[in-house]
Amino acid sequence: FFQKTLTAVKIWFTLFGWSKGQNPISIPHSLRRDVCIVQLTVSQEKTFKRKFDKDKGFYEMLLHLNGQPIPGIAASQSLPPDPVERMFHLHWQHSELLSFLKSQGASLSHVMPEFLLAPEDYKIWTEVNTGLRVGSMRSSGKLSGKRIFILEDRTFETMSKRAWTDVLLQIYKVFVLPRVSCRIVPDPSSLESLQNMPGIKSEPLCSNIYSRYERTVLIWLNKHYEKNRKIVWKDSQRGGIPPMRWIVNFDQDLLDGLVLAAQMAAYCPYLIPTHFIKMYTNPRTHEQFLHNSLIIVQALHAVNLDIDIKV
């Protein structure tokens, strides 16, 4: 499940994360490189300077998605030549990034800034904070009173991959998902058939799981499923019209493909006789679930919305 999530995140940010076309990314390697790579330049200050395509850096991506830069963090910056000072600067930068995202509503309390560092910087961080690099500590701001996690190389890579994936997911949540407007989604209670179904409130504090914008999407899913289930499968030979359901999550309630088919049918009704009518409306076996999933994939291919979808 985690690998599928990572792949989906990587594909979306590769295709839509940057302002000037696609930019292939790898998680966490290219992200750590974009925020950590420095290159020696010949100058009087003898500082290390980051060098990368100005339109392809991590913070350029945030600027594109957010519309404004993160306070205090410049897209182009000079980093100290001393490895320890450089590591602490990057640790501070990651801390500021996490704090800013959390202030926007991101759920990142489990992500520590050190897990966003490159492996060599993480090693220096553990040495400094366990007293193994006393000579380089000086006034670098050693963390005190905080639990230190010392991870082996392989474990750190796993943790770093998970941390960067969660950061990207939360970036999508707080910067992209809010573009969904409640005004374009009619109140589902206006549908007579939904009068007896519990409603989903879009108020900010009515859920500790989904944001207001995620609940708006759930309202949209409920609306189109209830409106179209009797239209799409009125002539179904594989189970008849599917029953009414209350869609409250994005995993279990979408597994059989029927909800997604109802959404697509609302905008592409010509797919009903060619694809959706062939679906099982009350699937019970793994084969029937797979059958429905394959039809959804074929429908997405038919309208050129597959976006590298694989089954």
PDB file of C-alpha atoms in Angstrom:
ATOM      1  CA  PHE A   1       0.000   0.000   0.000  1.00  0.00           C
ATOM      2  CA  PHE A   2       2.783   2.400   0.903  1.00  0.00           C
ATOM      3  CA  GLN A   3       4.628   1.693  -2.349  1.00  0.00           C
ATOM      4  CA  LYS A   4       1.474   2.363  -4.384  1.00  0.00           C
ATOM      5  CA  THR A   5       0.941   5.610  -2.479  1.00  0.00           C
ATOM      6  CA  LEU A   6       4.540   6.660  -3.098  1.00  0.00           C
ATOM      7  CA  THR A   7       4.206   5.907  -6.816  1.00  0.00           C
ATOM      8  CA  ALA A   8       0.997   7.923  -7.100  1.00  0.00           C
ATOM      9  CA  VAL A   9       2.579  10.888  -5.289  1.00  0.00           C
ATOM     10  CA  LYS A  10       5.679  10.738  -7.472  1.00  0.00           C
ATOM     11  CA  ILE A  11       3.619  10.676 -10.670  1.00  0.00           C
ATOM     12  CA  TRP A  12       1.404  13.610  -9.649  1.00  0.00           C
ATOM     13  CA  PHE A  13       4.267  15.886  -8.586  1.00  0.00           C
ATOM     14  CA  THR A  14       6.294  14.907 -11.655  1.00  0.00           C
ATOM     15  CA  LEU A  15       3.431  15.922 -13.948  1.00  0.00           C
ATOM     16  CA  PHE A  16       1.869  18.877 -12.133  1.00  0.00           C
ATOM     17  CA  GLY A  17       4.244  20.118  -9.423  1.00  0.00           C
ATOM     18  CA  TRP A  18       6.220  22.613 -11.468  1.00  0.00           C
ATOM     19  CA  SER A  19       5.227  25.693 -13.397  1.00  0.00           C
ATOM     20  CA  LYS A  20       7.118  24.930 -16.592  1.00  0.00           C
ATOM     21  CA  GLY A  21       6.331  21.395 -17.565  1.00  0.00           C
ATOM     22  CA  GLN A  22       7.135  17.992 -16.191  1.00  0.00           C
ATOM     23  CA  ASN A  23      10.035  17.387 -13.826  1.00  0.00           C
ATOM     24  CA  PRO A  24      10.752  13.732 -12.967  1.00  0.00           C
ATOM     25  CA  ILE A  25      11.400  13.275  -9.261  1.00  0.00           C
ATOM     26  CA  SER A  26      12.505  10.406  -7.064  1.00  0.00           C
ATOM     27  CA  ILE A  27      11.550  10.095  -3.407  1.00  0.00           C
ATOM     28  CA  PRO A  28      13.553  10.931  -1.367  1.00  0.00           C
ATOM     29  CA  HIS A  29      16.712  11.243  -3.478  1.00  0.00           C
ATOM     30  CA  SER A  30      15.954  14.120  -5.855  1.00  0.00           C
ATOM     31  CA  LEU A  31      14.094  16.064  -3.152  1.00  0.00           C
ATOM     32  CA  ARG A  32      17.024  15.868  -0.751  1.00  0.00           C
ATOM     33  CA  ARG A  33      19.349  16.804  -3.575  1.00  0.00           C
ATOM     34  CA  ASP A  34      17.322  19.867  -4.541  1.00  0.00           C
ATOM     35  CA  VAL A  35      17.429  21.309  -1.035  1.00  0.00           C
ATOM     36  CA  CYS A  36      20.880  20.075   0.013  1.00  0.00           C
ATOM     37  CA  ILE A  37      23.278  20.144  -2.944  1.00  0.00           C
ATOM     38  CA  VAL A  38      25.964  22.809  -2.730  1.00  0.00           C
ATOM     39  CA  GLN A  39      28.771  23.543  -5.112  1.00  0.00           C
ATOM     40  CA  LEU A  40      32.032  25.344  -4.378  1.00  0.00           C
ATOM     41  CA  THR A  41      32.405  28.698  -6.103  1.00  0.00           C
ATOM     42  CA  VAL A  42      35.497  30.858  -6.327  1.00  0.00           C
ATOM     43  CA  SER A  43      34.667  34.018  -4.428  1.00  0.00           C
ATOM     44  CA  GLN A  44      36.117  36.226  -1.748  1.00  0.00           C
ATOM     45  CA  GLU A  45      33.677  34.812   0.794  1.00  0.00           C
ATOM     46  CA  LYS A  46      34.613  31.222  -0.129  1.00  0.00           C
ATOM     47  CA  THR A  47      31.095  30.035   0.482  1.00  0.00           C
ATOM     48  CA  PHE A  48      29.227  27.083  -0.906  1.00  0.00           C
ATOM     49  CA  LYS A  49      26.315  27.984  -3.153  1.00  0.00           C
ATOM     50  CA  ARG A  50      23.456  25.827  -4.319  1.00  0.00           C
ATOM     51  CA  LYS A  51      23.300  25.334  -8.086  1.00  0.00           C
ATOM     52  CA  PHE A  52      20.227  23.981  -9.862  1.00  0.00           C
ATOM     53  CA  ASP A  53      17.699  24.803 -12.538  1.00  0.00           C
ATOM     54  CA  LYS A  54      15.860  27.807 -11.094  1.00  0.00           C
ATOM     55  CA  ASP A  55      12.520  26.435 -12.285  1.00  0.00           C
ATOM     56  CA  LYS A  56      13.065  22.884 -10.992  1.00  0.00           C
ATOM     57  CA  GLY A  57      14.039  23.313  -7.337  1.00  0.00           C
ATOM     58  CA  PHE A  58      11.963  22.038  -4.427  1.00  0.00           C
ATOM     59  CA  TYR A  59      11.150  25.523  -3.143  1.00  0.00           C
ATOM     60  CA  GLU A  60      10.238  26.660  -6.644  1.00  0.00           C
ATOM     61  CA  MET A  61       7.693  23.850  -6.624  1.00  0.00           C
ATOM     62  CA  LEU A  62       6.287  25.153  -3.325  1.00  0.00           C
ATOM     63  CA  LEU A  63       6.177  28.671  -4.737  1.00  0.00           C
ATOM     64  CA  HIS A  64       4.252  27.397  -7.768  1.00  0.00           C
ATOM     65  CA  LEU A  65       1.726  25.467  -5.659  1.00  0.00           C
ATOM     66  CA  ASN A  66       1.385  27.973  -2.833  1.00  0.00           C
ATOM     67  CA  GLY A  67       1.610  31.202  -4.786  1.00  0.00           C
ATOM     68  CA  GLN A  68       4.045  32.762  -2.336  1.00  0.00           C
ATOM     69  CA  PRO A  69       7.420  31.786  -0.843  1.00  0.00           C
ATOM     70  CA  ILE A  70       7.856  30.300   2.604  1.00  0.00           C
ATOM     71  CA  PRO A  71       8.722  33.110   5.036  1.00  0.00           C
ATOM     72  CA  GLY A  72      12.431  33.219   5.811  1.00  0.00           C
ATOM     73  CA  ILE A  73      13.510  30.655   3.206  1.00  0.00           C
ATOM     74  CA  ALA A  74      14.970  31.848  -0.084  1.00  0.00           C
ATOM     75  CA  ALA A  75      14.946  29.675  -3.165  1.00  0.00           C
ATOM     76  CA  SER A  76      18.596  30.544  -3.812  1.00  0.00           C
ATOM     77  CA  GLN A  77      20.886  30.740  -0.835  1.00  0.00           C
ATOM     78  CA  SER A  78      24.442  30.430   0.406  1.00  0.00           C
ATOM     79  CA  LEU A  79      25.327  27.643   2.807  1.00  0.00           C
ATOM     80  CA  PRO A  80      28.241  27.604   5.280  1.00  0.00           C
ATOM     81  CA  PRO A  81      31.337  25.695   4.124  1.00  0.00           C
ATOM     82  CA  ASP A  82      31.689  23.933   7.485  1.00  0.00           C
ATOM     83  CA  PRO A  83      29.825  20.580   7.326  1.00  0.00           C
ATOM     84  CA  VAL A  84      28.352  20.941  10.810  1.00  0.00           C
ATOM     85  CA  GLU A  85      27.189  24.508  10.293  1.00  0.00           C
ATOM     86  CA  ARG A  86      25.773  23.498   6.925  1.00  0.00           C
ATOM     87  CA  MET A  87      23.909  20.576   8.501  1.00  0.00           C
ATOM     88  CA  PHE A  88      22.401  22.789  11.195  1.00  0.00           C
ATOM     89  CA  HIS A  89      21.347  25.340   8.613  1.00  0.00           C
ATOM     90  CA  LEU A  90      19.553  22.641   6.627  1.00  0.00           C
ATOM     91  CA  HIS A  91      18.025  21.232   9.827  1.00  0.00           C
ATOM     92  CA  TRP A  92      16.712  24.702  10.655  1.00  0.00           C
ATOM     93  CA  GLN A  93      15.410  25.080   7.114  1.00  0.00           C
ATOM     94  CA  HIS A  94      13.520  21.779   7.328  1.00  0.00           C
ATOM     95  CA  SER A  95      12.142  22.796  10.728  1.00  0.00           C
ATOM     96  CA  GLU A  96      10.845  26.037   9.237  1.00  0.00           C
ATOM     97  CA  LEU A  97       9.318  24.128   6.327  1.00  0.00           C
ATOM     98  CA  LEU A  98       7.480  21.741   8.664  1.00  0.00           C
ATOM     99  CA  SER A  99       6.322  24.570  10.918  1.00  0.00           C
ATOM    100  CA  PHE A 100       4.989  26.527   7.962  1.00  0.00           C
ATOM    101  CA  LEU A 101       3.122  23.523   6.535  1.00  0.00           C
ATOM    102  CA  LYS A 102       1.625  22.726   9.948  1.00  0.00           C
ATOM    103  CA  SER A 103       0.498  26.331  10.289  1.00  0.00           C
ATOM    104  CA  GLN A 104      -1.389  25.833   7.013  1.00  0.00           C
ATOM    105  CA  GLY A 105      -3.168  22.753   8.363  1.00  0.00           C
ATOM    106  CA  ALA A 106      -0.743  19.951   7.482  1.00  0.00           C
ATOM    107  CA  SER A 107      -0.638  16.882   9.735  1.00  0.00           C
ATOM    108  CA  LEU A 108       3.109  16.453  10.157  1.00  0.00           C
ATOM    109  CA  SER A 109       3.675  16.151  13.892  1.00  0.00           C
ATOM    110  CA  HIS A 110       5.249  12.729  13.324  1.00  0.00           C
ATOM    111  CA  VAL A 111       7.873  14.002  10.865  1.00  0.00           C
ATOM    112  CA  MET A 112      11.161  15.188  12.370  1.00  0.00           C
ATOM    113  CA  PRO A 113      13.366  17.599  10.381  1.00  0.00           C
ATOM    114  CA  GLU A 114      16.412  15.333  10.691  1.00  0.00           C
ATOM    115  CA  PHE A 115      14.607  12.669   8.645  1.00  0.00           C
ATOM    116  CA  LEU A 116      14.529  15.102   5.704  1.00  0.00           C
ATOM    117  CA  LEU A 117      18.320  15.420   5.702  1.00  0.00           C
ATOM    118  CA  ALA A 118      20.635  13.612   3.314  1.00  0.00           C
ATOM    119  CA  PRO A 119      22.301  10.501   4.851  1.00  0.00           C
ATOM    120  CA  GLU A 120      25.677  12.204   5.285  1.00  0.00           C
ATOM    121  CA  ASP A 121      24.055  15.175   7.040  1.00  0.00           C
ATOM    122  CA  TYR A 122      21.985  12.867   9.246  1.00  0.00           C
ATOM    123  CA  LYS A 123      25.178  11.089  10.310  1.00  0.00           C
ATOM    124  CA  ILE A 124      26.741  14.420  11.299  1.00  0.00           C
ATOM    125  CA  TRP A 125      23.523  15.349  13.118  1.00  0.00           C
ATOM    126  CA  THR A 126      23.622  12.172  15.230  1.00  0.00           C
ATOM    127  CA  GLU A 127      27.338  12.631  15.984  1.00  0.00           C
ATOM    128  CA  VAL A 128      26.846  16.217  17.114  1.00  0.00           C
ATOM    129  CA  ASN A 129      23.814  15.461  19.239  1.00  0.00           C
ATOM    130  CA  THR A 130      25.354  12.450  20.939  1.00  0.00           C
ATOM    131  CA  GLY A 131      28.621  14.230  21.711  1.00  0.00           C
ATOM    132  CA  LEU A 132      30.728  12.263  19.223  1.00  0.00           C
ATOM    133  CA  ARG A 133      31.712  15.397  17.333  1.00  0.00           C
ATOM    134  CA  VAL A 134      32.548  17.712  20.217  1.00  0.00           C
ATOM    135  CA  GLY A 135      35.213  19.663  18.378  1.00  0.00           C
ATOM    136  CA  SER A 136      32.753  20.890  15.761  1.00  0.00           C
ATOM    137  CA  MET A 137      29.820  21.732  18.004  1.00  0.00           C
ATOM    138  CA  ARG A 138      30.871  25.217  19.120  1.00  0.00           C
ATOM    139  CA  SER A 139      27.725  27.370  19.199  1.00  0.00           C
ATOM    140  CA  SER A 140      25.889  25.392  16.558  1.00  0.00           C
ATOM    141  CA  GLY A 141      22.801  25.077  18.698  1.00  0.00           C
ATOM    142  CA  LYS A 142      22.904  21.459  19.857  1.00  0.00           C
ATOM    143  CA  LEU A 143      19.442  20.177  20.578  1.00  0.00           C
ATOM    144  CA  SER A 144      18.790  19.647  24.268  1.00  0.00           C
ATOM    145  CA  GLY A 145      15.980  17.893  26.055  1.00  0.00           C
ATOM    146  CA  LYS A 146      14.881  16.170  22.855  1.00  0.00           C
ATOM    147  CA  ARG A 147      14.896  12.459  22.204  1.00  0.00           C
ATOM    148  CA  ILE A 148      17.538  11.470  19.673  1.00  0.00           C
ATOM    149  CA  PHE A 149      16.800   8.648  17.234  1.00  0.00           C
ATOM    150  CA  ILE A 150      19.945   6.980  15.924  1.00  0.00           C
ATOM    151  CA  LEU A 151      19.036   4.862  12.919  1.00  0.00           C
ATOM    152  CA  GLU A 152      21.053   2.469  10.821  1.00  0.00           C
ATOM    153  CA  ASP A 153      21.594   3.426   7.199  1.00  0.00           C
ATOM    154  CA  ARG A 154      18.867   1.193   5.769  1.00  0.00           C
ATOM    155  CA  THR A 155      16.370   2.169   8.470  1.00  0.00           C
ATOM    156  CA  PHE A 156      17.124   5.855   7.922  1.00  0.00           C
ATOM    157  CA  GLU A 157      16.500   5.532   4.176  1.00  0.00           C
ATOM    158  CA  THR A 158      13.125   3.922   4.872  1.00  0.00           C
ATOM    159  CA  MET A 159      12.227   6.627   7.377  1.00  0.00           C
ATOM    160  CA  SER A 160      13.402   9.401   5.049  1.00  0.00           C
ATOM    161  CA  LYS A 161      11.367   8.025   2.157  1.00  0.00           C
ATOM    162  CA  ARG A 162       8.271   7.896   4.362  1.00  0.00           C
ATOM    163  CA  ALA A 163       8.884  11.393   5.744  1.00  0.00           C
ATOM    164  CA  TRP A 164       9.292  12.989   2.303  1.00  0.00           C
ATOM    165  CA  THR A 165       6.225  11.139   0.995  1.00  0.00           C
ATOM    166  CA  ASP A 166       4.141  12.447   3.894  1.00  0.00           C
ATOM    167  CA  VAL A 167       5.463  15.975   3.313  1.00  0.00           C
ATOM    168  CA  LEU A 168       4.393  15.835  -0.332  1.00  0.00           C
ATOM    169  CA  LEU A 169       0.981  14.417   0.581  1.00  0.00           C
ATOM    170  CA  GLN A 170       0.420  17.230   3.049  1.00  0.00           C
ATOM    171  CA  ILE A 171       1.643  19.822   0.526  1.00  0.00           C
ATOM    172  CA  TYR A 172      -1.038  18.510  -1.824  1.00  0.00           C
ATOM    173  CA  LYS A 173      -3.589  18.641   0.985  1.00  0.00           C
ATOM    174  CA  VAL A 174      -2.951  22.241   2.056  1.00  0.00           C
ATOM    175  CA  PHE A 175      -2.045  23.865  -1.291  1.00  0.00           C
ATOM    176  CA  VAL A 176      -3.841  21.914  -4.034  1.00  0.00           C
ATOM    177  CA  LEU A 177      -6.974  20.448  -2.476  1.00  0.00           C
ATOM    178  CA  PRO A 178      -8.250  23.857  -1.217  1.00  0.00           C
ATOM    179  CA  ARG A 179      -8.773  24.835  -4.854  1.00  0.00           C
ATOM    180  CA  VAL A 180     -11.909  22.693  -4.696  1.00  0.00           C
ATOM    181  CA  SER A 181     -14.693  25.204  -4.229  1.00  0.00           C
ATOM    182  CA  CYS A 182     -17.735  24.419  -2.101  1.00  0.00           C
ATOM    183  CA  ARG A 183     -19.751  26.739  -4.334  1.00  0.00           C
ATOM    184  CA  ILE A 184     -19.542  24.426  -7.336  1.00  0.00           C
ATOM    185  CA  VAL A 185     -20.828  21.413  -5.405  1.00  0.00           C
ATOM    186  CA  PRO A 186     -24.609  21.537  -4.922  1.00  0.00           C
ATOM    187  CA  ASP A 187     -25.896  20.582  -1.508  1.00  0.00           C
ATOM    188  CA  PRO A 188     -26.641  16.832  -1.691  1.00  0.00           C
ATOM    189  CA  SER A 189     -29.676  17.332   0.508  1.00  0.00           C
ATOM    190  CA  SER A 190     -31.321  18.992  -2.494  1.00  0.00           C
ATOM    191  CA  LEU A 191     -31.625  15.550  -4.049  1.00  0.00           C
ATOM    192  CA  GLU A 192     -34.826  13.870  -2.966  1.00  0.00           C
ATOM    193  CA  SER A 193     -33.188  10.454  -2.833  1.00  0.00           C
ATOM    194  CA  LEU A 194     -30.624  11.725  -0.319  1.00  0.00           C
ATOM    195  CA  GLN A 195     -33.140  13.103   2.143  1.00  0.00           C
ATOM    196  CA  ASN A 196     -32.877  10.033   4.372  1.00  0.00           C
ATOM    197  CA  MET A 197     -29.105   9.698   4.126  1.00  0.00           C
ATOM    198  CA  PRO A 198     -26.873  11.210   6.854  1.00  0.00           C
ATOM    199  CA  GLY A 199     -25.217  14.345   5.547  1.00  0.00           C
ATOM    200  CA  ILE A 200     -21.520  15.209   5.458  1.00  0.00           C
ATOM    201  CA  LYS A 201     -20.798  18.587   6.957  1.00  0.00           C
ATOM    202  CA  SER A 202     -18.137  20.798   5.393  1.00  0.00           C
ATOM    203  CA  GLU A 203     -17.514  22.983   8.470  1.00  0.00           C
ATOM    204  CA  PRO A 204     -13.788  23.165   9.380  1.00  0.00           C
ATOM    205  CA  LEU A 205     -14.035  21.568  12.854  1.00  0.00           C
ATOM    206  CA  CYS A 206     -16.595  18.830  12.304  1.00  0.00           C
ATOM    207  CA  SER A 207     -13.977  16.130  11.572  1.00  0.00           C
ATOM    208  CA  ASN A 208     -10.552  15.303  12.953  1.00  0.00           C
ATOM    209  CA  ILE A 209      -9.776  13.025   9.996  1.00  0.00           C
ATOM    210  CA  TYR A 210     -10.686  14.882   6.818  1.00  0.00           C
ATOM    211  CA  SER A 211     -10.248  18.545   6.011  1.00  0.00           C
ATOM    212  CA  ARG A 212     -13.115  20.716   4.807  1.00  0.00           C
ATOM    213  CA  TYR A 213     -11.926  20.299   1.228  1.00  0.00           C
ATOM    214  CA  GLU A 214     -11.707  16.516   1.503  1.00  0.00           C
ATOM    215  CA  ARG A 215     -15.245  16.453   2.856  1.00  0.00           C
ATOM    216  CA  THR A 216     -16.308  18.587  -0.105  1.00  0.00           C
ATOM    217  CA  VAL A 217     -14.987  15.850  -2.379  1.00  0.00           C
ATOM    218  CA  LEU A 218     -16.918  13.258  -0.346  1.00  0.00           C
ATOM    219  CA  ILE A 219     -20.097  15.304  -0.828  1.00  0.00           C
ATOM    220  CA  TRP A 220     -19.392  15.373  -4.567  1.00  0.00           C
ATOM    221  CA  LEU A 221     -18.896  11.585  -4.611  1.00  0.00           C
ATOM    222  CA  ASN A 222     -22.158  10.983  -2.728  1.00  0.00           C
ATOM    223  CA  LYS A 223     -24.078  13.341  -5.001  1.00  0.00           C
ATOM    224  CA  HIS A 224     -23.014  11.779  -8.277  1.00  0.00           C
ATOM    225  CA  TYR A 225     -23.211   8.194  -7.082  1.00  0.00           C
ATOM    226  CA  GLU A 226     -26.770   8.565  -5.837  1.00  0.00           C
ATOM    227  CA  LYS A 227     -27.816  10.564  -8.877  1.00  0.00           C
ATOM    228  CA  ASN A 228     -26.285   8.204 -11.446  1.00  0.00           C
ATOM    229  CA  ARG A 229     -26.461   4.674 -10.010  1.00  0.00           C
ATOM    230  CA  LYS A 230     -30.000   4.155 -11.356  1.00  0.00           C
ATOM    231  CA  ILE A 231     -29.045   5.660 -14.724  1.00  0.00           C
ATOM    232  CA  VAL A 232     -25.752   3.873 -15.302  1.00  0.00           C
ATOM    233  CA  TRP A 233     -26.903   0.397 -14.285  1.00  0.00           C
ATOM    234  CA  LYS A 234     -30.625   0.480 -15.114  1.00  0.00           C
ATOM    235  CA  ASP A 235     -30.045  -2.239 -17.747  1.00  0.00           C
ATOM    236  CA  SER A 236     -27.353  -4.113 -15.854  1.00  0.00           C
ATOM    237  CA  GLN A 237     -27.226  -7.879 -16.315  1.00  0.00           C
ATOM    238  CA  ARG A 238     -24.627  -8.325 -13.574  1.00  0.00           C
ATOM    239  CA  GLY A 239     -26.477  -7.580 -10.370  1.00  0.00           C
ATOM    240  CA  GLY A 240     -29.016  -4.932 -11.280  1.00  0.00           C
ATOM    241  CA  ILE A 241     -29.008  -1.434  -9.826  1.00  0.00           C
ATOM    242  CA  PRO A 242     -26.496  -1.161  -6.952  1.00  0.00           C
ATOM    243  CA  PRO A 243     -27.921  -0.203  -3.547  1.00  0.00           C
ATOM    244  CA  MET A 244     -27.721   3.236  -1.965  1.00  0.00           C
ATOM    245  CA  ARG A 245     -24.568   3.791   0.043  1.00  0.00           C
ATOM    246  CA  TRP A 246     -23.061   6.474   2.254  1.00  0.00           C
ATOM    247  CA  ILE A 247     -19.542   7.297   1.039  1.00  0.00           C
ATOM    248  CA  VAL A 248     -17.461   8.422   4.000  1.00  0.00           C
ATOM    249  CA  ASN A 249     -13.878   7.503   3.060  1.00  0.00           C
ATOM    250  CA  PHE A 250     -11.530   7.281   0.100  1.00  0.00           C
ATOM    251  CA  ASP A 251     -10.401   3.681   0.437  1.00  0.00           C
ATOM    252  CA  GLN A 252     -12.998   1.060   1.378  1.00  0.00           C
ATOM    253  CA  ASP A 253     -15.946   2.874  -0.198  1.00  0.00           C
ATOM    254  CA  LEU A 254     -14.187   3.136  -3.565  1.00  0.00           C
ATOM    255  CA  LEU A 255     -12.795  -0.395  -3.805  1.00  0.00           C
ATOM    256  CA  ASP A 256     -15.459  -1.875  -6.083  1.00  0.00           C
ATOM    257  CA  GLY A 257     -15.108   0.874  -8.716  1.00  0.00           C
ATOM    258  CA  LEU A 258     -18.828   1.716  -8.786  1.00  0.00           C
ATOM    259  CA  VAL A 259     -18.465   5.120  -7.146  1.00  0.00           C
ATOM    260  CA  LEU A 260     -15.676   6.112  -9.535  1.00  0.00           C
ATOM    261  CA  ALA A 261     -17.721   4.878 -12.488  1.00  0.00           C
ATOM    262  CA  ALA A 262     -20.675   7.000 -11.392  1.00  0.00           C
ATOM    263  CA  GLN A 263     -18.448  10.085 -11.257  1.00  0.00           C
ATOM    264  CA  MET A 264     -17.061   9.470 -14.734  1.00  0.00           C
ATOM    265  CA  ALA A 265     -20.536   8.763 -16.110  1.00  0.00           C
ATOM    266  CA  ALA A 266     -21.665  12.194 -14.914  1.00  0.00           C
ATOM    267  CA  TYR A 267     -19.179  13.842 -17.287  1.00  0.00           C
ATOM    268  CA  CYS A 268     -18.722  11.137 -19.945  1.00  0.00           C
ATOM    269  CA  PRO A 269     -22.110   9.420 -20.303  1.00  0.00           C
ATOM    270  CA  TYR A 270     -21.018   7.832 -23.575  1.00  0.00           C
ATOM    271  CA  LEU A 271     -18.864   5.453 -21.488  1.00  0.00           C
ATOM    272  CA  ILE A 272     -21.975   3.847 -19.960  1.00  0.00           C
ATOM    273  CA  PRO A 273     -22.895   1.466 -22.819  1.00  0.00           C
ATOM    274  CA  THR A 274     -19.303   0.744 -23.790  1.00  0.00           C
ATOM    275  CA  HIS A 275     -17.785   0.211 -20.352  1.00  0.00           C
ATOM    276  CA  PHE A 276     -19.770   0.706 -17.157  1.00  0.00           C
ATOM    277  CA  ILE A 277     -22.767  -1.463 -18.064  1.00  0.00           C
ATOM    278  CA  LYS A 278     -20.396  -4.447 -17.943  1.00  0.00           C
ATOM    279  CA  MET A 279     -19.502  -3.952 -14.266  1.00  0.00           C
ATOM    280  CA  TYR A 280     -20.621  -6.159 -11.396  1.00  0.00           C
ATOM    281  CA  THR A 281     -22.933  -4.041  -9.276  1.00  0.00           C
ATOM    282  CA  ASN A 282     -22.652  -6.268  -6.197  1.00  0.00           C
ATOM    283  CA  PRO A 283     -19.136  -7.733  -6.450  1.00  0.00           C
ATOM    284  CA  ARG A 284     -18.202 -10.364  -3.893  1.00  0.00           C
ATOM    285  CA  THR A 285     -15.113 -12.163  -5.186  1.00  0.00           C
ATOM    286  CA  HIS A 286     -11.616 -10.894  -5.891  1.00  0.00           C
ATOM    287  CA  GLU A 287     -12.145 -11.691  -9.560  1.00  0.00           C
ATOM    288  CA  GLN A 288     -15.232  -9.483  -9.720  1.00  0.00           C
ATOM    289  CA  PHE A 289     -13.435  -6.610  -7.985  1.00  0.00           C
ATOM    290  CA  LEU A 290     -10.557  -6.972 -10.462  1.00  0.00           C
ATOM    291  CA  HIS A 291     -13.025  -7.071 -13.364  1.00  0.00           C
ATOM    292  CA  ASN A 292     -14.542  -3.744 -12.242  1.00  0.00           C
ATOM    293  CA  SER A 293     -11.092  -2.217 -11.745  1.00  0.00           C
ATOM    294  CA  LEU A 294     -10.017  -3.197 -15.237  1.00  0.00           C
ATOM    295  CA  ILE A 295     -13.121  -1.536 -16.692  1.00  0.00           C
ATOM    296  CA  ILE A 296     -12.322   1.689 -14.813  1.00  0.00           C
ATOM    297  CA  VAL A 297      -8.757   1.613 -16.169  1.00  0.00           C
ATOM    298  CA  GLN A 298     -10.042   0.999 -19.704  1.00  0.00           C
ATOM    299  CA  ALA A 299     -12.449   3.924 -19.343  1.00  0.00           C
ATOM    300  CA  LEU A 300      -9.650   6.206 -18.160  1.00  0.00           C
ATOM    301  CA  HIS A 301      -7.570   5.151 -21.145  1.00  0.00           C
ATOM    302  CA  ALA A 302     -10.507   5.856 -23.437  1.00  0.00           C
ATOM    303  CA  VAL A 303     -10.670   9.495 -22.310  1.00  0.00           C
ATOM    304  CA  ASN A 304      -6.876   9.897 -22.025  1.00  0.00           C
ATOM    305  CA  LEU A 305      -6.906  10.278 -18.240  1.00  0.00           C
ATOM    306  CA  ASP A 306      -4.918   7.163 -17.404  1.00  0.00           C
ATOM    307  CA  ILE A 307      -1.824   9.118 -16.184  1.00  0.00           C
ATOM    308  CA  ASP A 308       0.341   5.989 -16.160  1.00  0.00           C
ATOM    309  CA  ILE A 309      -2.256   3.971 -14.226  1.00  0.00           C
ATOM    310  CA  LYS A 310      -1.299   0.330 -13.786  1.00  0.00           C
ATOM    311  CA  VAL A 311      -3.303  -2.587 -12.410  1.00  0.00           C
TER     312      VAL A 311
END
